[in-house]
Short mmCIF file of C-alpha atoms in Angstrom, two decimals:
data_model
loop_
_atom_site.label_atom_id
_atom_site.label_comp_id
_atom_site.label_asym_id
_atom_site.label_seq_id
_atom_site.Cartn_x
_atom_site.Cartn_y
_atom_site.Cartn_z
CA MET A 1 -64.33 14.85 -28.68
CA ALA A 2 -61.09 15.65 -30.67
CA THR A 3 -60.08 18.29 -28.42
CA ALA A 4 -60.66 15.59 -25.39
CA ARG A 5 -58.53 13.02 -27.27
CA GLY A 6 -55.74 15.59 -27.80
CA GLY A 7 -55.63 16.56 -24.22
CA GLY A 8 -55.42 12.82 -23.24
CA VAL A 9 -52.25 12.37 -25.56
CA GLY A 10 -50.72 15.61 -23.98
CA CYS A 11 -51.36 14.37 -20.48
CA LEU A 12 -49.71 10.76 -21.71
CA LEU A 13 -46.72 12.67 -22.83
CA VAL A 14 -46.32 14.71 -19.64
CA VAL A 15 -46.59 11.47 -17.83
CA VAL A 16 -43.76 9.70 -19.90
CA VAL A 17 -41.39 12.58 -19.75
CA ALA A 18 -42.05 12.78 -15.90
CA VAL A 19 -41.33 9.12 -15.48
CA ALA A 20 -38.13 9.43 -17.89
CA CYS A 21 -36.96 12.34 -15.74
CA LEU A 22 -37.43 10.32 -12.51
CA SER A 23 -35.47 7.37 -14.17
CA CYS A 24 -32.72 9.87 -15.14
CA ALA A 25 -32.59 11.19 -11.71
CA ALA A 26 -32.54 7.63 -10.03
CA ALA A 27 -29.71 6.74 -12.47
CA ARG A 28 -27.66 9.86 -11.08
CA SER A 29 -28.44 9.21 -7.52
CA PRO A 30 -25.73 8.40 -5.03
CA ALA A 31 -27.12 4.92 -4.45
CA ALA A 32 -27.13 4.07 -8.15
CA ARG A 33 -23.69 5.63 -8.70
CA ALA A 34 -22.35 3.49 -5.76
CA HIS A 35 -23.96 0.56 -7.24
CA ARG A 36 -22.24 1.09 -10.65
CA HIS A 37 -18.96 1.79 -9.09
CA LEU A 38 -19.27 -1.36 -7.03
CA LYS A 39 -19.76 -3.38 -10.13
CA ARG A 40 -16.59 -2.04 -11.66
CA LEU A 41 -14.55 -2.77 -8.63
CA ASN A 42 -16.03 -6.29 -7.86
CA LYS A 43 -15.36 -8.75 -10.42
CA PRO A 44 -17.30 -11.98 -10.93
CA ALA A 45 -15.74 -14.51 -8.38
CA VAL A 46 -15.28 -18.21 -8.74
CA LYS A 47 -15.27 -18.60 -5.08
CA SER A 48 -15.75 -16.31 -2.24
CA ILE A 49 -14.09 -16.65 1.26
CA GLU A 50 -15.40 -15.11 4.45
CA SER A 51 -12.59 -13.79 6.81
CA PRO A 52 -12.88 -13.77 10.57
CA ASP A 53 -12.58 -9.89 10.49
CA GLY A 54 -15.62 -9.51 8.27
CA ASP A 55 -13.78 -9.17 4.98
CA ILE A 56 -15.15 -11.04 1.91
CA ILE A 57 -12.13 -12.25 -0.25
CA ASP A 58 -13.27 -13.00 -3.91
CA CYS A 59 -11.13 -15.40 -5.89
CA VAL A 60 -11.38 -13.99 -9.35
CA HIS A 61 -10.20 -15.45 -12.46
CA ILE A 62 -6.59 -14.10 -13.18
CA SER A 63 -7.66 -12.55 -16.63
CA HIS A 64 -10.62 -10.74 -15.16
CA GLN A 65 -8.72 -8.63 -12.50
CA PRO A 66 -9.03 -4.81 -12.34
CA ALA A 67 -5.75 -4.36 -14.11
CA PHE A 68 -7.24 -5.27 -17.40
CA ASP A 69 -9.68 -2.16 -17.23
CA HIS A 70 -6.58 -0.39 -18.52
CA PRO A 71 -6.88 0.33 -22.25
CA PHE A 72 -3.16 -0.68 -22.70
CA LEU A 73 -3.91 -3.77 -20.93
CA LYS A 74 -6.90 -5.16 -22.85
CA ASN A 75 -4.74 -7.50 -25.01
CA HIS A 76 -1.92 -7.96 -22.60
CA THR A 77 -0.22 -11.07 -22.27
CA ILE A 78 0.24 -11.69 -18.57
CA GLN A 79 3.64 -12.44 -17.45
CA MET A 80 3.49 -15.30 -14.81
CA ARG A 81 6.93 -14.99 -13.42
CA PRO A 82 9.93 -12.41 -13.64
CA ASN A 83 12.66 -13.30 -16.07
CA TYR A 84 15.41 -12.43 -13.18
CA HIS A 85 15.35 -12.29 -9.32
CA PRO A 86 18.12 -9.95 -8.00
CA ASP A 87 21.00 -11.78 -6.95
CA GLY A 88 21.31 -12.22 -3.14
CA LEU A 89 17.49 -12.77 -2.74
CA TYR A 90 17.67 -16.25 -1.17
CA ASP A 91 19.65 -15.73 1.96
CA GLU A 92 16.86 -15.11 4.29
CA SER A 93 14.21 -17.25 5.88
CA LYS A 94 11.77 -19.23 4.12
CA SER A 95 8.58 -17.82 5.32
CA ALA A 96 6.75 -14.69 4.48
CA ALA A 97 7.19 -13.34 7.96
CA THR A 98 8.95 -14.47 11.11
CA SER A 99 9.08 -14.38 14.55
CA SER A 100 12.16 -12.78 16.16
CA ASN A 101 11.66 -13.71 19.63
CA GLY A 102 14.44 -16.33 19.55
CA ALA A 103 12.00 -19.16 19.69
CA GLY A 104 12.42 -20.12 16.09
CA GLU A 105 10.24 -19.04 13.11
CA LYS A 106 6.47 -18.75 13.34
CA PRO A 107 4.75 -18.76 9.78
CA MET A 108 2.89 -15.54 8.90
CA VAL A 109 -0.48 -15.80 7.35
CA GLN A 110 -3.26 -13.49 6.31
CA LEU A 111 -6.42 -13.68 8.46
CA TRP A 112 -8.47 -14.66 5.58
CA HIS A 113 -6.62 -17.95 5.18
CA GLN A 114 -8.45 -19.46 8.31
CA GLY A 115 -11.50 -19.42 6.10
CA GLY A 116 -9.89 -21.20 3.10
CA ARG A 117 -7.81 -20.60 0.00
CA CYS A 118 -8.38 -19.56 -3.77
CA PRO A 119 -8.11 -22.06 -6.57
CA GLU A 120 -5.17 -22.07 -8.90
CA ASP A 121 -5.68 -19.49 -11.88
CA THR A 122 -7.60 -17.14 -9.68
CA ILE A 123 -6.40 -14.23 -7.35
CA PRO A 124 -7.75 -13.02 -4.16
CA ILE A 125 -9.35 -9.65 -3.96
CA ARG A 126 -10.83 -8.02 -1.00
CA ARG A 127 -14.42 -7.21 -1.91
CA THR A 128 -15.25 -3.50 -1.68
CA LYS A 129 -18.61 -2.72 0.17
CA ARG A 130 -20.81 -0.01 0.01
CA ASP A 131 -19.87 1.30 3.53
CA ASP A 132 -16.22 1.76 2.00
CA LEU A 133 -17.32 3.83 -0.69
CA LEU A 134 -19.52 6.09 1.55
CA ARG A 135 -16.63 6.83 3.91
CA ALA A 136 -14.43 8.09 1.10
CA SER A 137 -14.59 11.90 0.28
CA SER A 138 -16.00 10.98 -3.13
CA MET A 139 -16.46 7.94 -5.27
CA ARG A 140 -13.90 9.27 -7.54
CA ARG A 141 -11.31 9.65 -4.92
CA TYR A 142 -11.93 6.26 -3.12
CA GLY A 143 -8.66 4.19 -3.00
CA LYS A 144 -6.45 7.12 -3.78
CA LYS A 145 -3.97 9.20 -1.64
CA ARG A 146 -4.17 12.80 -1.32
CA HIS A 147 -0.59 13.64 -0.10
CA PRO A 148 2.75 13.68 -1.32
CA ALA A 149 5.73 11.15 -0.58
CA PRO A 150 8.14 12.54 2.15
CA ASN A 151 10.65 14.87 0.74
CA PRO A 152 13.59 14.82 3.07
CA MET A 153 15.20 17.65 0.95
CA SER A 154 12.42 20.00 2.08
CA VAL A 155 13.53 21.41 5.42
CA ASP A 156 11.50 24.84 5.13
CA PRO A 157 9.92 25.08 8.72
CA ASN A 158 6.83 26.48 7.05
CA LEU A 159 6.26 23.20 5.34
CA LEU A 160 6.48 21.10 8.39
CA ASN A 161 3.38 18.90 8.57
CA GLU A 162 2.35 20.15 5.49
CA GLY A 163 -1.07 18.63 4.73
CA GLY A 164 -1.26 17.03 8.16
CA HIS A 165 1.38 14.40 7.35
CA GLN A 166 4.49 13.57 9.37
CA HIS A 167 7.25 10.80 8.76
CA ALA A 168 10.29 9.08 10.36
CA ILE A 169 12.32 7.69 7.44
CA ALA A 170 15.67 6.55 6.21
CA TYR A 171 16.49 7.34 2.56
CA VAL A 172 19.18 7.02 -0.06
CA GLN A 173 19.64 9.19 -3.33
CA GLY A 174 22.51 9.99 -5.61
CA GLU A 175 22.60 6.93 -7.86
CA LYS A 176 20.37 4.79 -10.14
CA TYR A 177 18.10 2.44 -8.21
CA TYR A 178 16.51 -0.68 -9.63
CA GLY A 179 14.72 -1.93 -6.67
CA ALA A 180 14.67 -2.25 -2.76
CA LYS A 181 13.90 -4.53 0.11
CA ALA A 182 13.33 -4.57 3.59
CA THR A 183 12.26 -6.71 6.55
CA ILE A 184 9.63 -4.75 8.30
CA ASN A 185 8.39 -5.33 11.94
CA VAL A 186 4.58 -5.35 12.06
CA TRP A 187 2.40 -3.60 14.68
CA ALA A 188 -1.04 -2.26 15.26
CA PRO A 189 -0.76 1.23 16.20
CA LYS A 190 -3.53 3.15 17.82
CA ILE A 191 -5.21 5.61 15.42
CA GLU A 192 -6.99 8.66 17.19
CA GLN A 193 -9.38 9.93 14.58
CA PRO A 194 -11.03 7.87 11.63
CA ASN A 195 -9.57 10.05 8.93
CA GLU A 196 -6.05 9.43 10.16
CA PHE A 197 -3.94 6.65 9.24
CA SER A 198 -0.43 4.92 10.47
CA LEU A 199 1.79 3.10 7.91
CA SER A 200 5.18 1.45 7.40
CA GLN A 201 6.34 1.06 3.97
CA LEU A 202 9.16 1.53 1.24
CA TRP A 203 8.86 4.04 -1.44
CA ILE A 204 10.49 3.78 -5.02
CA LEU A 205 10.72 7.04 -6.36
CA GLY A 206 11.45 8.66 -9.59
CA GLY A 207 11.54 12.36 -10.90
CA SER A 208 11.26 15.50 -8.71
CA PHE A 209 8.80 16.15 -6.08
CA GLY A 210 6.79 18.24 -8.41
CA GLU A 211 3.72 17.04 -10.40
CA ASP A 212 5.75 14.50 -12.18
CA LEU A 213 6.75 12.48 -9.19
CA ASN A 214 6.48 8.59 -9.87
CA SER A 215 6.21 6.24 -6.89
CA ILE A 216 5.77 2.63 -6.14
CA GLU A 217 4.98 1.77 -2.49
CA ALA A 218 4.23 -1.22 -0.28
CA GLY A 219 4.09 -2.03 3.46
CA TRP A 220 1.63 -2.32 6.06
CA GLN A 221 -1.03 0.20 7.28
CA VAL A 222 -3.75 0.88 9.68
CA SER A 223 -6.39 2.99 7.90
CA PRO A 224 -9.95 3.09 9.46
CA ASP A 225 -11.14 5.53 6.64
CA LEU A 226 -9.92 3.15 3.83
CA TYR A 227 -10.87 -0.25 5.36
CA GLY A 228 -13.54 0.56 8.07
CA ASP A 229 -11.44 -0.91 11.03
CA ASN A 230 -8.27 -0.65 12.82
CA ASN A 231 -6.61 -3.91 11.52
CA THR A 232 -2.99 -4.01 10.34
CA ARG A 233 -3.17 -4.64 6.43
CA LEU A 234 -0.74 -5.33 3.58
CA PHE A 235 -1.23 -2.57 0.93
CA THR A 236 0.54 -1.23 -2.21
CA TYR A 237 0.13 1.98 -4.01
CA TRP A 238 1.46 3.69 -7.25
CA THR A 239 1.38 7.03 -8.82
CA SER A 240 2.96 8.47 -12.13
CA ASP A 241 1.77 12.20 -11.46
CA ALA A 242 2.38 12.89 -7.94
CA TYR A 243 -0.94 11.43 -6.66
CA GLN A 244 -3.01 13.82 -8.64
CA ALA A 245 -4.94 11.59 -11.09
CA THR A 246 -3.14 8.27 -11.60
CA GLY A 247 -2.76 5.31 -9.31
CA CYS A 248 -4.27 3.91 -6.28
CA TYR A 249 -4.28 1.55 -3.26
CA ASN A 250 -4.04 -2.28 -3.86
CA VAL A 251 -6.10 -3.40 -6.94
CA LEU A 252 -8.62 -0.65 -6.56
CA CYS A 253 -7.93 0.73 -10.22
CA ALA A 254 -6.20 -0.63 -13.35
CA GLY A 255 -2.41 -0.83 -12.99
CA PHE A 256 -0.92 -3.64 -10.74
CA VAL A 257 -1.10 -7.04 -12.46
CA GLN A 258 -1.49 -9.73 -9.75
CA ILE A 259 -0.39 -13.46 -10.56
CA ASN A 260 -0.45 -14.74 -6.87
CA SER A 261 -3.50 -16.95 -5.59
CA GLU A 262 -2.47 -16.77 -2.05
CA ILE A 263 -2.02 -13.25 -0.78
CA ALA A 264 -4.60 -10.54 -1.08
CA MET A 265 -3.85 -6.90 -1.21
CA GLY A 266 -5.51 -5.05 1.61
CA ALA A 267 -6.13 -8.09 3.66
CA SER A 268 -5.34 -8.32 7.33
CA ILE A 269 -1.87 -9.43 8.49
CA PHE A 270 -1.82 -12.03 11.31
CA PRO A 271 -0.15 -12.34 13.76
CA ILE A 272 1.38 -8.98 14.80
CA SER A 273 4.06 -8.03 17.26
CA SER A 274 3.39 -7.26 20.95
CA TYR A 275 5.09 -4.89 23.32
CA SER A 276 7.97 -6.95 25.08
CA GLY A 277 6.57 -10.07 23.56
CA SER A 278 6.91 -11.83 20.38
CA GLN A 279 7.93 -9.90 17.23
CA TYR A 280 6.67 -10.50 13.78
CA ASP A 281 8.29 -9.31 10.66
CA ILE A 282 7.34 -9.16 6.76
CA SER A 283 9.77 -9.04 4.10
CA ILE A 284 8.95 -7.03 0.95
CA MET A 285 11.13 -6.63 -2.39
CA ILE A 286 10.42 -4.53 -5.28
CA TRP A 287 12.61 -4.59 -8.26
CA LYS A 288 12.66 -3.90 -12.06
CA ASP A 289 12.92 -6.89 -14.43
CA PRO A 290 16.01 -6.11 -16.76
CA LYS A 291 14.33 -7.75 -19.63
CA GLU A 292 10.72 -6.65 -19.72
CA GLY A 293 11.10 -3.48 -17.74
CA ASN A 294 8.12 -4.30 -15.44
CA TRP A 295 8.43 -3.69 -11.55
CA TRP A 296 7.70 -6.71 -9.69
CA MET A 297 6.71 -7.22 -5.85
CA GLN A 298 7.60 -10.16 -3.82
CA PHE A 299 6.25 -10.79 -0.36
CA GLY A 300 8.70 -13.17 1.87
CA LYS A 301 10.61 -15.61 -0.05
CA ASP A 302 7.75 -17.83 -1.70
CA TYR A 303 5.18 -15.13 -2.87
CA VAL A 304 5.91 -13.25 -6.09
CA LEU A 305 2.61 -11.18 -6.06
CA GLY A 306 2.70 -9.62 -9.34
CA TYR A 307 4.05 -6.55 -11.23
CA TRP A 308 3.31 -2.84 -12.41
CA PRO A 309 3.81 -2.69 -16.13
CA SER A 310 6.63 -0.38 -17.33
CA PHE A 311 4.33 1.75 -19.40
CA LEU A 312 2.58 3.27 -16.39
CA PHE A 313 5.67 5.39 -15.54
CA SER A 314 7.79 7.99 -17.00
CA TYR A 315 10.79 8.34 -14.88
CA LEU A 316 10.60 4.64 -13.36
CA GLY A 317 10.58 3.47 -17.02
CA ASP A 318 14.18 3.65 -16.48
CA SER A 319 15.24 3.69 -13.02
CA ALA A 320 14.38 5.19 -9.53
CA SER A 321 16.46 8.35 -8.18
CA MET A 322 15.49 7.79 -4.48
CA ILE A 323 14.52 5.07 -2.08
CA GLU A 324 12.98 5.60 1.20
CA TRP A 325 11.96 3.19 4.05
CA GLY A 326 10.02 4.21 7.10
CA GLY A 327 6.80 5.40 8.94
CA GLU A 328 4.07 7.83 8.03
CA VAL A 329 0.84 9.20 10.06
CA VAL A 330 -1.72 11.61 9.53
CA ASN A 331 -1.73 14.66 12.12
CA SER A 332 -5.19 16.20 11.91
CA GLN A 333 -4.35 18.60 14.69
CA LEU A 334 -7.89 18.49 16.07
CA ASP A 335 -8.71 21.37 18.58
CA GLY A 336 -5.02 22.59 17.53
CA VAL A 337 -3.29 19.95 19.38
CA HIS A 338 -0.98 17.01 17.95
CA THR A 339 -2.77 13.79 17.46
CA SER A 340 -2.03 10.58 19.62
CA THR A 341 -2.05 8.49 16.57
CA GLN A 342 0.85 6.22 16.89
CA MET A 343 3.78 5.52 14.46
CA GLY A 344 5.12 1.85 14.44
CA SER A 345 4.72 0.37 17.83
CA GLY A 346 3.91 3.85 19.42
CA HIS A 347 7.40 3.91 21.12
CA PHE A 348 10.50 5.93 20.46
CA PRO A 349 13.53 4.22 18.94
CA GLU A 350 15.65 4.23 21.94
CA GLU A 351 13.43 1.71 23.64
CA GLY A 352 14.94 -1.02 21.23
CA PHE A 353 14.07 -4.39 20.39
CA SER A 354 10.65 -5.70 21.27
CA LYS A 355 9.41 -2.40 22.22
CA SER A 356 10.32 0.09 19.15
CA SER A 357 9.58 -0.82 15.70
CA TYR A 358 12.30 -1.50 12.97
CA PHE A 359 13.27 -2.24 9.56
CA LYS A 360 16.17 -4.42 9.10
CA ASN A 361 18.33 -5.82 6.18
CA ILE A 362 17.33 -2.76 4.07
CA GLN A 363 19.10 -3.23 0.65
CA VAL A 364 18.78 -1.77 -2.85
CA VAL A 365 19.03 -3.30 -6.27
CA ASP A 366 21.99 -1.94 -8.34
CA SER A 367 22.38 -1.77 -12.15
CA THR A 368 23.76 -5.33 -12.35
CA ASN A 369 20.62 -6.70 -10.76
CA ASN A 370 22.36 -7.36 -7.36
CA LEU A 371 21.14 -6.66 -3.81
CA LYS A 372 23.55 -4.77 -1.85
CA ALA A 373 23.48 -2.66 1.24
CA PRO A 374 22.62 1.16 0.55
CA LYS A 375 25.35 3.60 0.59
CA GLY A 376 25.05 7.25 2.49
CA VAL A 377 21.68 6.38 4.26
CA GLY A 378 20.26 9.52 5.57
CA THR A 379 17.25 10.00 8.17
CA PHE A 380 14.58 12.42 8.23
CA THR A 381 11.65 13.46 10.48
CA GLU A 382 9.66 16.63 10.79
CA GLN A 383 9.39 16.61 14.60
CA SER A 384 11.75 14.18 16.53
CA ASN A 385 9.89 14.78 19.66
CA CYS A 386 6.73 13.36 18.25
CA TYR A 387 8.34 10.44 16.01
CA ASP A 388 11.95 9.69 15.77
CA VAL A 389 14.18 7.49 13.66
CA GLN A 390 17.81 6.09 14.53
CA ASN A 391 19.67 3.98 12.06
CA GLY A 392 22.74 1.46 12.53
CA ASN A 393 24.47 -1.56 11.22
CA ASN A 394 25.41 -4.87 12.50
CA ALA A 395 26.25 -8.43 11.12
CA ASP A 396 22.84 -10.09 12.04
CA TRP A 397 20.40 -7.17 10.75
CA GLY A 398 22.71 -5.30 8.01
CA THR A 399 21.59 -1.70 7.66
CA TYR A 400 18.60 -1.21 10.05
CA PHE A 401 16.76 1.47 11.89
CA TYR A 402 14.29 1.84 14.73
CA TYR A 403 11.55 4.51 14.13
CA GLY A 404 8.28 5.62 15.57
CA GLY A 405 6.65 7.25 18.61
CA PRO A 406 3.56 8.05 20.41
CA GLY A 407 2.37 11.42 18.82
CA ARG A 408 1.09 13.65 21.41
CA SER A 409 2.72 14.08 24.76
CA SER A 410 4.23 16.53 27.15
CA ASN A 411 7.04 17.00 24.49
CA CYS A 412 4.59 16.94 21.49
CA PRO A 413 2.04 19.31 22.39
#
């Protein structure tokens, strides 16, 4: 009998251990890890709004946003407004985006606004879905770039199309820059492969193009891999170590502190430009608050969106050493041929207004906190027969450039 009882206890222990092992395995399963990751990304919502494009926008209390997952921000007092705006800011239109078709201004909104608005003291956050995580190469890399900023100083032919990325940009260097601004024409470029993207943005850069590069970025992008569709979306990005470990898109990690309840990072922009039709622009400015040292972002005239705390950066803790504006695409070279993914409108600069895409009124912020026209603007593209850039200057548009292209063609094999 004793032996029988001992055997029963032994069997029970085996069963308990087996159940425990199964529980551990379940906790480590991709589904369980995805569930935990979604809980970290999606904060409790005061209100949720369904967008016509299928997005869910969660209105999250301003003090519960992802920024405060950062250990340095645990007890951070939110700065609700910048101490200073750069002089010369308020000489443009009153809307976040405007029509340039000569028929007067048309207000730009984000598509989710058709479903409602977030209340005060909350911020709108695009909800991350399980499918978003599953499209990523790994959950750890979700929401992170895997490529460097364009380096116009690198003209080594062996480095052209390095990592599959191509650019058509304007840039300045040689001074200390405390911000930049641009009005950016908005399009919906066609993307050939789901792992490719097309974007138009400005870069605020500090340091070398080595492993210590600091970058703050903002603009619009079409990225099926990141968002699961081909919508044109407002985005931001930051890194303090050349995209290795720090930083992320939008508010997908701790860092950017959002204060605005009306504009959602990563949400669809609406409406967009059409070929030979109405043209729609967005205005973006990023600048360093001279008092607190934080880098602020503004969308249009009325929407101060938030800031990147100065402690996130090393070189940008002081100033930027280069500013870039322009377009970027991924060229995956499937089957050894150039992608047909479009940049900008998908048309070359020489086609001009309402056909080619543009940046206009590009400016930099100087050490006296003044917006001014940039000096010594250079241009750069790896393959001008695929994507090109042409700059100019006039009284109406200030410093501007047209850029973009169709990608693969008889001249871009």
